[in-house]
Amino acid sequence: MTRLAGRALRMTVFVGESDLWHHKPLYTQIVGRAREAGLAGASVFRGIEGFGASSLIHTQRLLSLSEDLPVAVVVVDTEEKIRAFLPQLDELVDEGLVILDDCEVVRHVGRRKPA
């Protein structure tokens, strides 16, 4: 298990919920590849409303139900590991936004495995 402490880089990938990679959700592929790359962890957050480069608003409001809500995949690890992962995103993400932020990891503790 990867332990992380101190200075790190947070990568956030904004894509659409209906974006696919080989008939599977794109966000699932990003998380899977992050795991394969040995990154410290990844989480996916579903937005309730948003717009991107197209300026088209996606929302879950009842009268305008969208099947393409915004999704954010967040990964935190060392700068070296995150930057090494970026070429995989170039392959996967046709439309979306990828941002990097400096951050500080204060606590990173996983569950204990049963004995």
PDB file of C-alpha atoms in Angstrom:
ATOM      1  CA  MET A   1       0.000   0.000   0.000  1.00  0.00           C
ATOM      2  CA  THR A   2       1.289   3.441  -0.916  1.00  0.00           C
ATOM      3  CA  ARG A   3       1.757   5.797   2.040  1.00  0.00           C
ATOM      4  CA  LEU A   4       1.691   9.479   1.303  1.00  0.00           C
ATOM      5  CA  ALA A   5       2.681  12.419   3.498  1.00  0.00           C
ATOM      6  CA  GLY A   6       3.747  16.019   3.016  1.00  0.00           C
ATOM      7  CA  ARG A   7       3.803  17.880  -0.287  1.00  0.00           C
ATOM      8  CA  ALA A   8       1.796  16.286  -3.065  1.00  0.00           C
ATOM      9  CA  LEU A   9      -0.039  17.066  -6.274  1.00  0.00           C
ATOM     10  CA  ARG A  10      -3.805  16.809  -6.703  1.00  0.00           C
ATOM     11  CA  MET A  11      -5.000  15.966 -10.192  1.00  0.00           C
ATOM     12  CA  THR A  12      -8.656  16.563 -10.993  1.00  0.00           C
ATOM     13  CA  VAL A  13     -10.132  15.319 -14.259  1.00  0.00           C
ATOM     14  CA  PHE A  14     -13.514  16.758 -15.252  1.00  0.00           C
ATOM     15  CA  VAL A  15     -15.443  14.683 -17.797  1.00  0.00           C
ATOM     16  CA  GLY A  16     -19.045  13.848 -18.562  1.00  0.00           C
ATOM     17  CA  GLU A  17     -20.857  10.981 -16.902  1.00  0.00           C
ATOM     18  CA  SER A  18     -21.750   9.507 -20.295  1.00  0.00           C
ATOM     19  CA  ASP A  19     -18.198   9.721 -21.709  1.00  0.00           C
ATOM     20  CA  LEU A  20     -17.065   6.234 -22.684  1.00  0.00           C
ATOM     21  CA  TRP A  21     -13.802   4.408 -23.347  1.00  0.00           C
ATOM     22  CA  HIS A  22     -14.321   1.092 -25.182  1.00  0.00           C
ATOM     23  CA  HIS A  23     -17.996   0.946 -24.127  1.00  0.00           C
ATOM     24  CA  LYS A  24     -17.239   1.515 -20.405  1.00  0.00           C
ATOM     25  CA  PRO A  25     -17.499   4.727 -18.392  1.00  0.00           C
ATOM     26  CA  LEU A  26     -14.397   6.873 -18.897  1.00  0.00           C
ATOM     27  CA  TYR A  27     -14.149   7.662 -15.189  1.00  0.00           C
ATOM     28  CA  THR A  28     -13.948   3.911 -14.455  1.00  0.00           C
ATOM     29  CA  GLN A  29     -11.073   3.555 -16.890  1.00  0.00           C
ATOM     30  CA  ILE A  30      -9.213   6.492 -15.307  1.00  0.00           C
ATOM     31  CA  VAL A  31      -9.589   4.996 -11.809  1.00  0.00           C
ATOM     32  CA  GLY A  32      -8.474   1.566 -13.037  1.00  0.00           C
ATOM     33  CA  ARG A  33      -5.401   2.930 -14.743  1.00  0.00           C
ATOM     34  CA  ALA A  34      -4.533   5.040 -11.700  1.00  0.00           C
ATOM     35  CA  ARG A  35      -4.644   1.879  -9.599  1.00  0.00           C
ATOM     36  CA  GLU A  36      -2.519  -0.038 -12.106  1.00  0.00           C
ATOM     37  CA  ALA A  37       0.003   2.828 -12.069  1.00  0.00           C
ATOM     38  CA  GLY A  38       0.332   2.456  -8.298  1.00  0.00           C
ATOM     39  CA  LEU A  39      -1.089   5.875  -7.470  1.00  0.00           C
ATOM     40  CA  ALA A  40      -2.102   6.454  -3.843  1.00  0.00           C
ATOM     41  CA  GLY A  41      -5.844   6.538  -4.560  1.00  0.00           C
ATOM     42  CA  ALA A  42      -8.612   7.953  -6.718  1.00  0.00           C
ATOM     43  CA  SER A  43     -12.172   9.097  -6.051  1.00  0.00           C
ATOM     44  CA  VAL A  44     -15.015   9.934  -8.427  1.00  0.00           C
ATOM     45  CA  PHE A  45     -17.519  12.682  -7.624  1.00  0.00           C
ATOM     46  CA  ARG A  46     -20.753  13.196  -9.566  1.00  0.00           C
ATOM     47  CA  GLY A  47     -21.827  16.783 -10.031  1.00  0.00           C
ATOM     48  CA  ILE A  48     -25.398  17.982  -9.921  1.00  0.00           C
ATOM     49  CA  GLU A  49     -24.945  20.750 -12.467  1.00  0.00           C
ATOM     50  CA  GLY A  50     -22.224  22.285 -14.598  1.00  0.00           C
ATOM     51  CA  PHE A  51     -20.944  23.379 -17.975  1.00  0.00           C
ATOM     52  CA  GLY A  52     -17.630  23.165 -19.750  1.00  0.00           C
ATOM     53  CA  ALA A  53     -15.936  24.318 -22.937  1.00  0.00           C
ATOM     54  CA  SER A  54     -19.145  23.818 -24.951  1.00  0.00           C
ATOM     55  CA  SER A  55     -21.099  26.128 -22.580  1.00  0.00           C
ATOM     56  CA  LEU A  56     -23.950  23.591 -22.601  1.00  0.00           C
ATOM     57  CA  ILE A  57     -25.446  23.318 -19.092  1.00  0.00           C
ATOM     58  CA  HIS A  58     -25.858  19.794 -17.731  1.00  0.00           C
ATOM     59  CA  THR A  59     -28.205  19.493 -14.762  1.00  0.00           C
ATOM     60  CA  GLN A  60     -30.216  16.965 -12.771  1.00  0.00           C
ATOM     61  CA  ARG A  61     -33.158  19.312 -12.277  1.00  0.00           C
ATOM     62  CA  LEU A  62     -36.440  17.504 -12.859  1.00  0.00           C
ATOM     63  CA  LEU A  63     -37.604  19.452 -15.918  1.00  0.00           C
ATOM     64  CA  SER A  64     -34.294  19.144 -17.741  1.00  0.00           C
ATOM     65  CA  LEU A  65     -32.939  15.743 -16.733  1.00  0.00           C
ATOM     66  CA  SER A  66     -29.466  15.243 -18.159  1.00  0.00           C
ATOM     67  CA  GLU A  67     -27.836  11.921 -18.837  1.00  0.00           C
ATOM     68  CA  ASP A  68     -24.434  13.570 -18.991  1.00  0.00           C
ATOM     69  CA  LEU A  69     -23.830  15.128 -15.583  1.00  0.00           C
ATOM     70  CA  PRO A  70     -20.344  16.377 -14.746  1.00  0.00           C
ATOM     71  CA  VAL A  71     -17.963  13.921 -13.090  1.00  0.00           C
ATOM     72  CA  ALA A  72     -14.699  14.753 -11.323  1.00  0.00           C
ATOM     73  CA  VAL A  73     -11.991  12.138 -10.819  1.00  0.00           C
ATOM     74  CA  VAL A  74      -9.586  13.247  -8.074  1.00  0.00           C
ATOM     75  CA  VAL A  75      -6.171  11.662  -7.569  1.00  0.00           C
ATOM     76  CA  VAL A  76      -3.531  12.739  -5.031  1.00  0.00           C
ATOM     77  CA  ASP A  77       0.061  11.505  -5.112  1.00  0.00           C
ATOM     78  CA  THR A  78       3.614  12.744  -5.483  1.00  0.00           C
ATOM     79  CA  GLU A  79       4.281  15.190  -8.301  1.00  0.00           C
ATOM     80  CA  GLU A  80       6.531  12.637  -9.994  1.00  0.00           C
ATOM     81  CA  LYS A  81       3.855   9.928 -10.075  1.00  0.00           C
ATOM     82  CA  ILE A  82       1.058  12.272 -11.175  1.00  0.00           C
ATOM     83  CA  ARG A  83       3.134  13.761 -14.008  1.00  0.00           C
ATOM     84  CA  ALA A  84       4.146  10.267 -15.134  1.00  0.00           C
ATOM     85  CA  PHE A  85       0.427   9.400 -15.347  1.00  0.00           C
ATOM     86  CA  LEU A  86      -0.513  12.384 -17.557  1.00  0.00           C
ATOM     87  CA  PRO A  87       0.302  10.655 -20.892  1.00  0.00           C
ATOM     88  CA  GLN A  88      -2.356   8.054 -20.106  1.00  0.00           C
ATOM     89  CA  LEU A  89      -4.912  10.854 -19.738  1.00  0.00           C
ATOM     90  CA  ASP A  90      -3.871  12.234 -23.124  1.00  0.00           C
ATOM     91  CA  GLU A  91      -4.857   8.867 -24.563  1.00  0.00           C
ATOM     92  CA  LEU A  92      -8.156   8.624 -22.666  1.00  0.00           C
ATOM     93  CA  VAL A  93      -9.631  12.135 -22.421  1.00  0.00           C
ATOM     94  CA  ASP A  94     -10.871  13.592 -25.727  1.00  0.00           C
ATOM     95  CA  GLU A  95     -13.142  16.189 -24.118  1.00  0.00           C
ATOM     96  CA  GLY A  96     -12.807  17.527 -20.607  1.00  0.00           C
ATOM     97  CA  LEU A  97     -10.501  19.421 -18.289  1.00  0.00           C
ATOM     98  CA  VAL A  98      -7.459  18.240 -16.353  1.00  0.00           C
ATOM     99  CA  ILE A  99      -6.068  20.438 -13.588  1.00  0.00           C
ATOM    100  CA  LEU A 100      -3.176  20.071 -11.157  1.00  0.00           C
ATOM    101  CA  ASP A 101      -2.974  21.692  -7.712  1.00  0.00           C
ATOM    102  CA  ASP A 102      -0.224  21.640  -5.118  1.00  0.00           C
ATOM    103  CA  CYS A 103      -1.472  20.248  -1.832  1.00  0.00           C
ATOM    104  CA  GLU A 104      -0.263  18.915   1.490  1.00  0.00           C
ATOM    105  CA  VAL A 105      -1.210  15.467   2.709  1.00  0.00           C
ATOM    106  CA  VAL A 106      -1.829  15.580   6.444  1.00  0.00           C
ATOM    107  CA  ARG A 107      -3.110  12.037   6.890  1.00  0.00           C
ATOM    108  CA  HIS A 108      -3.278   9.041   4.548  1.00  0.00           C
ATOM    109  CA  VAL A 109      -4.274   5.839   6.315  1.00  0.00           C
ATOM    110  CA  GLY A 110      -5.946   2.798   4.814  1.00  0.00           C
ATOM    111  CA  ARG A 111      -8.066   0.108   6.419  1.00  0.00           C
ATOM    112  CA  ARG A 112      -6.288  -2.651   8.241  1.00  0.00           C
ATOM    113  CA  LYS A 113      -6.507  -6.018   6.540  1.00  0.00           C
ATOM    114  CA  PRO A 114      -8.130  -8.771   8.630  1.00  0.00           C
ATOM    115  CA  ALA A 115      -5.643 -11.217  10.160  1.00  0.00           C
TER     116      ALA A 115
END
